[in-house]
mmCIF file of C-alpha atoms in Angstrom:
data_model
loop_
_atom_site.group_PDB
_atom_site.id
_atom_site.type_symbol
_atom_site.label_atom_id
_atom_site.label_comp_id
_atom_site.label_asym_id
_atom_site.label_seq_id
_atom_site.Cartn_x
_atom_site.Cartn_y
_atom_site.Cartn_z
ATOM 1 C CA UNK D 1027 -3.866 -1.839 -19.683
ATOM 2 C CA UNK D 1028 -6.526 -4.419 -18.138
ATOM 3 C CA UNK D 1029 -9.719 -4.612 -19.007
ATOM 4 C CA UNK D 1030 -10.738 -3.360 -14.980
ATOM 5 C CA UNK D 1031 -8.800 -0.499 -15.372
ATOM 6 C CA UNK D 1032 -9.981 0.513 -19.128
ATOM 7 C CA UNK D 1033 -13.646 0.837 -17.888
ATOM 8 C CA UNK D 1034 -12.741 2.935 -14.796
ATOM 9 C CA UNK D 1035 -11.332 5.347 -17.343
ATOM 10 C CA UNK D 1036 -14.175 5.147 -19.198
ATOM 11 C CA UNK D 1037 -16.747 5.640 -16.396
ATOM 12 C CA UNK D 1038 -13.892 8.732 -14.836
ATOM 13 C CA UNK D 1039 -14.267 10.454 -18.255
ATOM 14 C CA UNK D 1040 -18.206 10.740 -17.642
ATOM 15 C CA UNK D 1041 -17.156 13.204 -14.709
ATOM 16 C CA UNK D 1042 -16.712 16.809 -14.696
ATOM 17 C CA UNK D 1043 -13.225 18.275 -14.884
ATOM 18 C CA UNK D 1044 -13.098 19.097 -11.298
ATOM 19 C CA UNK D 1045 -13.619 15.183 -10.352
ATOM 20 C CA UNK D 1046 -11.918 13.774 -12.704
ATOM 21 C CA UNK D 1047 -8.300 16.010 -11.583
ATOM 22 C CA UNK D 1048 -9.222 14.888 -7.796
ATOM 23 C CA UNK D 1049 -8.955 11.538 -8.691
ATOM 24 C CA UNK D 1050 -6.115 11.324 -11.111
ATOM 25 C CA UNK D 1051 -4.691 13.478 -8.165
ATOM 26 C CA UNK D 1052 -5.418 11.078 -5.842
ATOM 27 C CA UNK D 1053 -3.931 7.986 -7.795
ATOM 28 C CA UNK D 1054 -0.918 10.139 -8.248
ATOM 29 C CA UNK D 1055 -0.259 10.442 -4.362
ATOM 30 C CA UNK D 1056 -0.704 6.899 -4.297
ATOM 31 C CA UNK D 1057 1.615 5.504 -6.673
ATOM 32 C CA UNK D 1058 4.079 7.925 -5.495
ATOM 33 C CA UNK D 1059 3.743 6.495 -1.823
ATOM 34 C CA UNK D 1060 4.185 2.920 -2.954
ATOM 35 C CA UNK D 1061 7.330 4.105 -4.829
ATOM 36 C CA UNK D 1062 8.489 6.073 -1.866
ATOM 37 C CA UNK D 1063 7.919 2.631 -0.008
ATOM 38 C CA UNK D 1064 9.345 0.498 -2.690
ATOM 39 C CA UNK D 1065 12.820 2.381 -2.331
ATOM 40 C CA UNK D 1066 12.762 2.489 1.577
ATOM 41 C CA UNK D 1067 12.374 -1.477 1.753
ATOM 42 C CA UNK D 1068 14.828 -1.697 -1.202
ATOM 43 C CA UNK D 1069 17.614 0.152 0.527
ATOM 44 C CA UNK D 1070 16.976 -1.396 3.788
ATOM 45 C CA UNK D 1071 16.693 -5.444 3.306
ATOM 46 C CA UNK D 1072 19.072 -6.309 6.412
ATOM 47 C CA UNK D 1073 17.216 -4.140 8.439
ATOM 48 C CA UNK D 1074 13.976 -6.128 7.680
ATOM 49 C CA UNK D 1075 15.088 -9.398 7.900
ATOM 50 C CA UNK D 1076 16.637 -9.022 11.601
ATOM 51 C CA UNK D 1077 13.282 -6.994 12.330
ATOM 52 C CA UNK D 1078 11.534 -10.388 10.795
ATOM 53 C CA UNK D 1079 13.870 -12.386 12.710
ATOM 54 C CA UNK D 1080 13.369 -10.620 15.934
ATOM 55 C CA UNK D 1081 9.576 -10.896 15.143
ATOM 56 C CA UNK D 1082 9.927 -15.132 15.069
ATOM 57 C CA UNK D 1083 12.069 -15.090 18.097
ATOM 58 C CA UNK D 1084 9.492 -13.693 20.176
ATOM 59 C CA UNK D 1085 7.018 -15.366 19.038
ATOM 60 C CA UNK D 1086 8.772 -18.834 19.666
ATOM 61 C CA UNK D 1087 9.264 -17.715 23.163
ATOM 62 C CA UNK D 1088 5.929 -17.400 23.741
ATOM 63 C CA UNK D 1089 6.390 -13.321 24.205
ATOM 64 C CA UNK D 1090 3.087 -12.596 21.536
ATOM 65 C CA UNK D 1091 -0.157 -12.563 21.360
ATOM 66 C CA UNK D 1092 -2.888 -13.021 18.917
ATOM 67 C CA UNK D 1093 -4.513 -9.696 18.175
ATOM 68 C CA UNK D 1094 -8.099 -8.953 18.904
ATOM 69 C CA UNK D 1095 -9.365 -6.580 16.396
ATOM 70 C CA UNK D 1096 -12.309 -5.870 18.637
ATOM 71 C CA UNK D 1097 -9.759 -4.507 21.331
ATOM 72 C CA UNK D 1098 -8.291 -1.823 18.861
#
């Protein structure tokens, strides 16, 4: 365990019960999604490399733009 990690669990066990399941909850959900994700990528590498390949293409053709985060 790293040392960042150790003294969240050390400041989480200061909190009552209630907070302390939300959050361990919460990290749950989240370590399950990145395993969910894991597996989808992991079953599907063709799939991402022509999407990735597709992705290049365009943008060598001059068919992309640069994004402007202040249009979003």
């Amino acid at each position: 365990m790293t040392e960042l990690l150790e003294k969240a669990i050390e400041k989480l066990k200061t909190l009552p019960l209630s907070e302390q399941n939300a959050i361990a909850a919460m990290i749950l959900v989240e370590l399950e999604d990145e395993h969910q994700w894991d597996e989808a990528f992991a079953r599907s590498p063709d799939l991402l490399a022509k999407l990735a390949a597709e992705a290049m293409a365009e943008y060598h053709a001059g068919k992309t733009q640069e994004l402007d985060a202040d249009a979003l």
